[in-house]
GROMACS .gro file of C-alpha atoms in nm:
model
  364
    1MET     CA    1   0.000   0.000   0.000
    2THR     CA    2   0.152   0.332  -0.108
    3GLU     CA    3   0.204   0.563   0.187
    4ILE     CA    4   0.062   0.914   0.181
    5ALA     CA    5   0.139   1.175   0.446
    6PHE     CA    6  -0.143   1.188   0.701
    7SER     CA    7  -0.184   1.564   0.652
    8GLU     CA    8  -0.237   1.513   0.278
    9TYR     CA    9  -0.469   1.219   0.348
   10ILE     CA   10  -0.698   1.433   0.566
   11LYS     CA   11  -0.684   1.725   0.322
   12LYS     CA   12  -0.814   1.493   0.052
   13LEU     CA   13  -1.093   1.378   0.282
   14ASP     CA   14  -1.188   1.736   0.368
   15SER     CA   15  -1.202   1.828   0.001
   16ARG     CA   16  -1.455   1.549  -0.053
   17MET     CA   17  -1.649   1.640   0.262
   18GLU     CA   18  -1.653   2.013   0.193
   19LYS     CA   19  -2.030   2.052   0.226
   20TYR     CA   20  -2.019   1.905   0.578
   21ILE     CA   21  -1.767   2.161   0.705
   22PRO     CA   22  -1.918   2.496   0.813
   23PRO     CA   23  -1.759   2.822   0.699
   24LYS     CA   24  -1.542   3.010   0.945
   25PRO     CA   25  -1.551   3.166   1.198
   26TRP     CA   26  -1.598   2.841   1.387
   27THR     CA   27  -1.750   2.789   1.727
   28PRO     CA   28  -1.540   2.609   1.992
   29ALA     CA   29  -1.741   2.294   1.911
   30ASP     CA   30  -1.652   2.332   1.543
   31GLU     CA   31  -1.286   2.387   1.630
   32ALA     CA   32  -1.276   2.062   1.826
   33LEU     CA   33  -1.411   1.858   1.535
   34TYR     CA   34  -1.285   2.023   1.219
   35GLY     CA   35  -0.966   2.181   1.349
   36PRO     CA   36  -0.740   1.891   1.454
   37GLU     CA   37  -0.559   1.712   1.176
   38ASN     CA   38  -0.545   1.385   1.369
   39ILE     CA   39  -0.822   1.362   1.627
   40PHE     CA   40  -0.658   1.060   1.789
   41GLU     CA   41  -0.321   1.223   1.852
   42ILE     CA   42  -0.402   1.547   2.032
   43PRO     CA   43  -0.185   1.603   2.342
   44PRO     CA   44  -0.396   1.537   2.655
   45LYS     CA   45  -0.370   1.892   2.791
   46GLU     CA   46  -0.473   2.042   2.457
   47ALA     CA   47  -0.751   1.786   2.418
   48ASP     CA   48  -0.890   1.869   2.763
   49GLU     CA   49  -0.886   2.239   2.682
   50MET     CA   50  -1.066   2.186   2.352
   51ARG     CA   51  -1.316   1.951   2.515
   52PHE     CA   52  -1.396   2.199   2.791
   53LYS     CA   53  -1.444   2.491   2.552
   54ALA     CA   54  -1.659   2.283   2.315
   55ILE     CA   55  -1.886   2.141   2.585
   56LYS     CA   56  -1.912   2.473   2.768
   57TYR     CA   57  -2.010   2.639   2.440
   58ALA     CA   58  -2.271   2.370   2.365
   59PHE     CA   59  -2.414   2.396   2.716
   60ASN     CA   60  -2.443   2.775   2.687
   61HIS     CA   61  -2.601   2.745   2.344
   62HIS     CA   62  -2.873   2.501   2.447
   63TYR     CA   63  -2.934   2.672   2.782
   64ASN     CA   64  -2.992   3.008   2.616
   65ASN     CA   65  -3.181   2.886   2.308
   66ASN     CA   66  -3.400   2.604   2.434
   67SER     CA   67  -3.661   2.692   2.696
   68PHE     CA   68  -3.731   2.327   2.777
   69TYR     CA   69  -3.365   2.257   2.852
   70LYS     CA   70  -3.321   2.583   3.041
   71ASN     CA   71  -3.610   2.493   3.271
   72PHE     CA   72  -3.466   2.143   3.312
   73CYS     CA   73  -3.132   2.293   3.419
   74LYS     CA   74  -3.302   2.532   3.661
   75GLU     CA   75  -3.482   2.237   3.820
   76ASN     CA   76  -3.139   2.081   3.871
   77GLY     CA   77  -2.994   2.405   4.007
   78ILE     CA   78  -2.727   2.442   3.738
   79SER     CA   79  -2.651   2.728   3.500
   80PRO     CA   80  -2.357   2.800   3.265
   81GLU     CA   81  -2.199   3.019   3.535
   82ASP     CA   82  -2.146   2.705   3.744
   83ILE     CA   83  -1.922   2.546   3.481
   84LYS     CA   84  -1.580   2.701   3.538
   85SER     CA   85  -1.338   2.414   3.468
   86ILE     CA   86  -1.323   2.066   3.318
   87GLU     CA   87  -1.391   1.923   3.664
   88ASP     CA   88  -1.733   2.091   3.654
   89LEU     CA   89  -1.848   1.919   3.334
   90PRO     CA   90  -2.020   1.630   3.519
   91LYS     CA   91  -2.251   1.893   3.675
   92ILE     CA   92  -2.414   1.967   3.339
   93PRO     CA   93  -2.766   1.820   3.351
   94LEU     CA   94  -2.825   1.540   3.102
   95ILE     CA   95  -3.178   1.464   2.990
   96PRO     CA   96  -3.256   1.098   3.074
   97ASP     CA   97  -3.274   0.870   2.772
   98LYS     CA   98  -3.621   0.754   2.880
   99PHE     CA   99  -3.753   1.103   2.808
  100PHE     CA  100  -3.683   1.063   2.437
  101LYS     CA  101  -3.882   0.738   2.433
  102ASP     CA  102  -4.189   0.888   2.600
  103TYR     CA  103  -4.365   1.067   2.316
  104PRO     CA  104  -4.723   1.104   2.189
  105SER     CA  105  -4.844   1.031   1.836
  106GLY     CA  106  -5.003   1.226   1.552
  107GLU     CA  107  -5.000   1.605   1.566
  108ASP     CA  108  -4.903   1.592   1.933
  109PHE     CA  109  -4.583   1.419   1.826
  110ALA     CA  110  -4.504   1.719   1.605
  111ALA     CA  111  -4.555   1.954   1.901
  112TRP     CA  112  -4.337   1.729   2.121
  113LEU     CA  113  -4.056   1.735   1.863
  114SER     CA  114  -4.083   2.113   1.829
  115GLY     CA  115  -4.028   2.150   2.202
  116LEU     CA  116  -3.694   1.972   2.173
  117VAL     CA  117  -3.552   2.194   1.901
  118THR     CA  118  -3.284   2.441   2.004
  119GLY     CA  119  -3.304   2.774   1.827
  120GLU     CA  120  -3.550   2.895   1.570
  121MET     CA  121  -3.809   2.648   1.444
  122PRO     CA  122  -3.873   2.643   1.068
  123ASP     CA  123  -4.231   2.651   0.941
  124ILE     CA  124  -4.368   2.297   0.946
  125SER     CA  125  -4.660   2.196   0.727
  126ILE     CA  126  -4.839   1.866   0.799
  127ASN     CA  127  -5.137   1.805   0.574
  128LYS     CA  128  -5.267   1.476   0.714
  129LYS     CA  129  -5.527   1.465   0.990
  130ASN     CA  130  -5.372   1.171   1.176
  131PRO     CA  131  -5.010   1.174   1.060
  132SER     CA  132  -4.780   0.880   1.123
  133TYR     CA  133  -4.438   0.926   1.278
  134ASP     CA  134  -4.285   0.919   0.931
  135ASP     CA  135  -4.534   1.179   0.806
  136VAL     CA  136  -4.431   1.415   1.086
  137ILE     CA  137  -4.061   1.346   1.039
  138GLY     CA  138  -4.094   1.397   0.665
  139ALA     CA  139  -4.253   1.737   0.721
  140PHE     CA  140  -3.975   1.843   0.959
  141ASN     CA  141  -3.704   1.721   0.723
  142LYS     CA  142  -3.869   1.894   0.427
  143ALA     CA  143  -3.847   2.218   0.624
  144GLY     CA  144  -3.471   2.177   0.667
  145MET     CA  145  -3.445   1.975   0.988
  146GLU     CA  146  -3.291   1.630   1.022
  147ILE     CA  147  -3.503   1.406   1.245
  148ALA     CA  148  -3.369   1.057   1.302
  149TYR     CA  149  -3.456   0.776   1.538
  150SER     CA  150  -3.307   0.464   1.690
  151SER     CA  151  -3.388   0.114   1.570
  152GLY     CA  152  -3.615   0.056   1.868
  153THR     CA  153  -3.448  -0.253   2.014
  154SER     CA  154  -3.586  -0.156   2.357
  155GLY     CA  155  -3.940  -0.156   2.221
  156ARG     CA  156  -3.957   0.223   2.186
  157TYR     CA  157  -3.782   0.454   1.943
  158THR     CA  158  -3.559   0.740   2.049
  159PHE     CA  159  -3.639   1.045   1.835
  160ILE     CA  160  -3.378   1.321   1.815
  161PRO     CA  161  -3.420   1.645   1.616
  162ARG     CA  162  -3.113   1.814   1.469
  163ASN     CA  163  -3.062   2.104   1.236
  164LYS     CA  164  -2.872   2.043   0.913
  165LYS     CA  165  -2.542   2.177   1.048
  166THR     CA  166  -2.552   1.948   1.351
  167PHE     CA  167  -2.639   1.644   1.143
  168TYR     CA  168  -2.357   1.724   0.903
  169ALA     CA  169  -2.122   1.742   1.202
  170SER     CA  170  -2.225   1.391   1.305
  171GLU     CA  171  -2.167   1.259   0.953
  172TYR     CA  172  -1.831   1.430   0.923
  173ALA     CA  173  -1.728   1.299   1.265
  174LEU     CA  174  -1.812   0.944   1.156
  175ALA     CA  175  -1.617   0.976   0.832
  176LYS     CA  176  -1.314   1.137   0.995
  177THR     CA  177  -1.310   0.887   1.283
  178VAL     CA  178  -1.314   0.576   1.065
  179ILE     CA  179  -1.097   0.707   0.783
  180SER     CA  180  -0.834   0.833   1.028
  181MET     CA  181  -0.825   0.495   1.198
  182VAL     CA  182  -0.774   0.300   0.873
  183TYR     CA  183  -0.498   0.534   0.747
  184PRO     CA  184  -0.360   0.506   0.481
  185PHE     CA  185  -0.627   0.277   0.331
  186TRP     CA  186  -0.890   0.530   0.225
  187GLN     CA  187  -0.905   0.688  -0.117
  188TYR     CA  188  -1.199   0.832  -0.304
  189GLU     CA  189  -1.141   0.617  -0.612
  190MET     CA  190  -1.272   0.289  -0.475
  191ASP     CA  191  -1.592   0.087  -0.463
  192GLY     CA  192  -1.804   0.061  -0.153
  193TYR     CA  193  -2.091  -0.149  -0.024
  194LEU     CA  194  -2.322   0.007   0.232
  195MET     CA  195  -2.464  -0.273   0.445
  196MET     CA  196  -2.746  -0.050   0.562
  197PRO     CA  197  -3.077   0.084   0.433
  198ASN     CA  198  -3.039   0.350   0.167
  199PRO     CA  199  -2.975   0.670   0.371
  200HIS     CA  200  -3.213   0.860   0.144
  201LYS     CA  201  -3.496   0.616   0.213
  202THR     CA  202  -3.482   0.581   0.591
  203ASN     CA  203  -3.494   0.796   0.903
  204VAL     CA  204  -3.320   0.534   1.117
  205TYR     CA  205  -3.012   0.715   1.242
  206ALA     CA  206  -2.766   0.429   1.179
  207GLY     CA  207  -2.862   0.433   0.811
  208LYS     CA  208  -2.935   0.802   0.761
  209VAL     CA  209  -2.599   0.914   0.900
  210CYS     CA  210  -2.423   0.706   0.634
  211SER     CA  211  -2.523   0.937   0.349
  212MET     CA  212  -2.171   1.083   0.379
  213TYR     CA  213  -2.042   0.749   0.241
  214PHE     CA  214  -2.162   0.858  -0.104
  215ASP     CA  215  -1.939   1.166  -0.083
  216ALA     CA  216  -1.637   0.985   0.057
  217ILE     CA  217  -1.640   0.692  -0.189
  218GLU     CA  218  -1.672   0.711  -0.567
  219ASN     CA  219  -1.897   0.411  -0.632
  220VAL     CA  220  -2.140   0.284  -0.368
  221GLU     CA  221  -2.388  -0.004  -0.374
  222VAL     CA  222  -2.663  -0.030  -0.112
  223ALA     CA  223  -2.777  -0.351   0.055
  224ILE     CA  224  -3.134  -0.237   0.134
  225ASP     CA  225  -3.266  -0.001  -0.130
  226ARG     CA  226  -3.627   0.054  -0.025
  227ASP     CA  227  -3.833   0.274   0.205
  228ILE     CA  228  -3.841   0.147   0.563
  229PRO     CA  229  -4.118   0.315   0.766
  230ALA     CA  230  -4.106   0.337   1.145
  231ASP     CA  231  -4.411   0.116   1.192
  232LEU     CA  232  -4.251  -0.168   0.995
  233ILE     CA  233  -3.938  -0.160   1.209
  234LYS     CA  234  -4.146  -0.155   1.527
  235GLU     CA  235  -4.341  -0.460   1.416
  236ALA     CA  236  -4.025  -0.646   1.314
  237MET     CA  237  -3.864  -0.583   1.653
  238GLY     CA  238  -4.171  -0.710   1.836
  239SER     CA  239  -4.341  -1.048   1.872
  240GLY     CA  240  -4.663  -1.202   1.751
  241ILE     CA  241  -4.805  -1.316   1.418
  242LYS     CA  242  -4.746  -0.989   1.231
  243SER     CA  243  -4.388  -0.973   1.354
  244SER     CA  244  -4.330  -1.333   1.244
  245MET     CA  245  -4.467  -1.256   0.898
  246ILE     CA  246  -4.240  -0.953   0.863
  247LYS     CA  247  -3.939  -1.152   0.981
  248PHE     CA  248  -4.021  -1.425   0.729
  249ALA     CA  249  -4.038  -1.166   0.450
  250VAL     CA  250  -3.711  -1.013   0.571
  251LYS     CA  251  -3.547  -1.355   0.568
  252ARG     CA  252  -3.649  -1.408   0.206
  253GLY     CA  253  -3.522  -1.063   0.117
  254ASN     CA  254  -3.196  -1.134   0.296
  255LYS     CA  255  -3.123  -1.428   0.065
  256LYS     CA  256  -3.146  -1.202  -0.240
  257MET     CA  257  -2.938  -0.937  -0.065
  258VAL     CA  258  -2.668  -1.190   0.022
  259ASN     CA  259  -2.655  -1.320  -0.336
  260ARG     CA  260  -2.624  -0.964  -0.473
  261MET     CA  261  -2.338  -0.889  -0.239
  262ILE     CA  262  -2.153  -1.210  -0.325
  263LYS     CA  263  -2.190  -1.127  -0.694
  264TRP     CA  264  -2.046  -0.782  -0.622
  265LEU     CA  265  -1.751  -0.933  -0.434
  266ARG     CA  266  -1.675  -1.164  -0.725
  267GLU     CA  267  -1.681  -0.875  -0.969
  268LYS     CA  268  -1.455  -0.657  -0.755
  269GLU     CA  269  -1.199  -0.931  -0.701
  270LYS     CA  270  -1.191  -1.000  -1.074
  271GLU     CA  271  -1.143  -0.627  -1.141
  272ASN     CA  272  -0.877  -0.611  -0.867
  273LYS     CA  273  -1.067  -0.316  -0.723
  274LYS     CA  274  -1.008  -0.159  -0.385
  275ILE     CA  275  -1.324  -0.202  -0.176
  276SER     CA  276  -1.476  -0.099   0.154
  277MET     CA  277  -1.783  -0.242   0.324
  278ILE     CA  278  -1.960  -0.045   0.593
  279GLY     CA  279  -2.267  -0.124   0.798
  280LEU     CA  280  -2.459  -0.388   0.989
  281PRO     CA  281  -2.238  -0.680   1.097
  282PHE     CA  282  -2.510  -0.941   1.054
  283ILE     CA  283  -2.535  -0.868   0.680
  284LEU     CA  284  -2.169  -0.950   0.626
  285HIS     CA  285  -2.208  -1.242   0.868
  286PHE     CA  286  -2.479  -1.394   0.646
  287VAL     CA  287  -2.267  -1.332   0.336
  288MET     CA  288  -1.977  -1.516   0.497
  289ASN     CA  289  -2.208  -1.799   0.606
  290LYS     CA  290  -2.317  -1.851   0.245
  291LEU     CA  291  -1.959  -1.836   0.119
  292GLU     CA  292  -1.855  -2.085   0.386
  293GLU     CA  293  -2.135  -2.323   0.284
  294GLU     CA  294  -2.022  -2.306  -0.077
  295GLY     CA  295  -1.653  -2.334   0.007
  296GLU     CA  296  -1.575  -2.001  -0.158
  297THR     CA  297  -1.317  -1.753  -0.035
  298PHE     CA  298  -1.165  -1.427  -0.154
  299ASP     CA  299  -0.824  -1.271  -0.120
  300PHE     CA  300  -0.875  -0.895  -0.114
  301GLY     CA  301  -0.581  -0.847   0.121
  302GLU     CA  302  -0.492  -0.482   0.174
  303ASN     CA  303  -0.735  -0.390  -0.104
  304GLY     CA  304  -1.026  -0.444   0.133
  305ALA     CA  305  -1.157  -0.289   0.454
  306VAL     CA  306  -1.464  -0.340   0.672
  307ALA     CA  307  -1.629  -0.111   0.926
  308THR     CA  308  -1.926  -0.258   1.110
  309GLY     CA  309  -2.177  -0.072   1.322
  310GLY     CA  310  -2.543  -0.064   1.414
  311GLY     CA  311  -2.553  -0.387   1.613
  312TRP     CA  312  -2.710  -0.726   1.542
  313LYS     CA  313  -3.075  -0.621   1.598
  314ILE     CA  314  -3.321  -0.910   1.552
  315TYR     CA  315  -3.021  -1.139   1.494
  316GLU     CA  316  -2.876  -1.090   1.842
  317ASN     CA  317  -2.851  -1.468   1.875
  318GLU     CA  318  -2.593  -1.460   1.593
  319ARG     CA  319  -2.367  -1.206   1.767
  320MET     CA  320  -2.001  -1.298   1.806
  321PRO     CA  321  -1.699  -1.132   1.970
  322VAL     CA  322  -1.516  -0.872   1.761
  323GLU     CA  323  -1.203  -1.089   1.756
  324LYS     CA  324  -1.392  -1.385   1.611
  325PHE     CA  325  -1.567  -1.167   1.354
  326ARG     CA  326  -1.233  -1.021   1.244
  327LYS     CA  327  -1.088  -1.368   1.205
  328ARG     CA  328  -1.381  -1.478   0.986
  329VAL     CA  329  -1.338  -1.170   0.767
  330ASN     CA  330  -0.970  -1.256   0.729
  331ASP     CA  331  -1.030  -1.626   0.665
  332ILE     CA  332  -1.316  -1.586   0.416
  333LEU     CA  333  -1.257  -1.249   0.251
  334GLY     CA  334  -0.881  -1.228   0.295
  335ILE     CA  335  -0.910  -0.884   0.456
  336PRO     CA  336  -0.659  -0.832   0.740
  337GLY     CA  337  -0.800  -0.798   1.090
  338GLU     CA  338  -0.632  -0.457   1.117
  339GLN     CA  339  -0.866  -0.337   0.842
  340CYS     CA  340  -1.183  -0.470   1.003
  341LEU     CA  341  -1.308  -0.220   1.260
  342ASP     CA  342  -1.622  -0.194   1.470
  343VAL     CA  343  -1.784   0.145   1.525
  344TYR     CA  344  -2.022   0.247   1.803
  345GLY     CA  345  -2.251   0.547   1.808
  346MET     CA  346  -2.603   0.638   1.913
  347VAL     CA  347  -2.878   0.866   1.793
  348GLU     CA  348  -2.862   1.069   2.117
  349GLY     CA  349  -2.510   1.196   2.046
  350ASN     CA  350  -2.277   1.315   1.771
  351GLY     CA  351  -1.971   1.129   1.895
  352TRP     CA  352  -1.833   0.802   1.760
  353MET     CA  353  -1.616   0.530   1.907
  354VAL     CA  354  -1.413   0.303   1.683
  355HIS     CA  355  -1.187   0.007   1.746
  356CYS     CA  356  -0.822   0.063   1.670
  357PRO     CA  357  -0.655  -0.168   1.414
  358GLU     CA  358  -0.516  -0.369   1.706
  359GLY     CA  359  -0.874  -0.421   1.826
  360HIS     CA  360  -0.800  -0.358   2.191
  361TYR     CA  361  -1.030  -0.066   2.268
  362LEU     CA  362  -1.299   0.162   2.133
  363HIS     CA  363  -1.140   0.505   2.083
  364VAL     CA  364  -1.338   0.828   2.108
   0.00000   0.00000   0.00000
């Protein structure tokens, strides 16, 4: 693999991710994300200083521009004036995750979402009398917001509203985190497979946040290229006859998806193309199961990389340790374990954690 200086590597990434980077002057939060060349090699003292300024800025911003959060902080007896050093950061009131799962439906859901928005609310137009969650989210997103939700593994979704700038920050953070960790593997001129729903056809955060993949990689295929409404996901995650029917349909669809991906792998190996695969681990797991059954292997070597994230969902019983998954990827696809990383994030935050090539820890 031809080495490229890390500074040049990140410059190339930033040129591809230009729309995600806000114009200067930057806020302290912007400085912490977009400023550092290598986010994993900032001296501890400098990192603490940046972290404090960024979090203090964010706290001030939400306190002064979100009446709901301001009242929540007052109930907890904390204001921005109380945050004077990095040791004070744990004092900042955090809204319990259960709050974001306790929401009404229909037009009341729209009002509930509006109450969470920091800053000026755009004009929202909802034409249906009894709108679904997706109807409401679609109206917000059409007005310039970015509403996304969790996959609902707990039985309830977590809905989080963001403005476009904040959502872009999350996408950029994901790209920079993973691409920095696989240095010097990334280049724009490669083929990618997104093992997720099409980001433009879902509001599930794990899929939606991956739209940046289309800007970071020249050619991208998508595993699940159809609309996935919230109600369908909820039913699939549940139990009962309807859930069983959905799971059966999903299983049939998975077979076609697996066959398409195997066909893609064969084509890319024949073309000697550099590839990356990003997304749900169980999709690649099923692909490898099929290859194993048929006694077929690949040898992508350093021409391949994998980044998994999003969890195992309804296939939790198939979950395996990261070390074992890496070994399977190496044995079946020929991709070195150092280029098979697992990423962790959540809809409630904009931060990402990724395994290092050694696989010892998740790094923030």
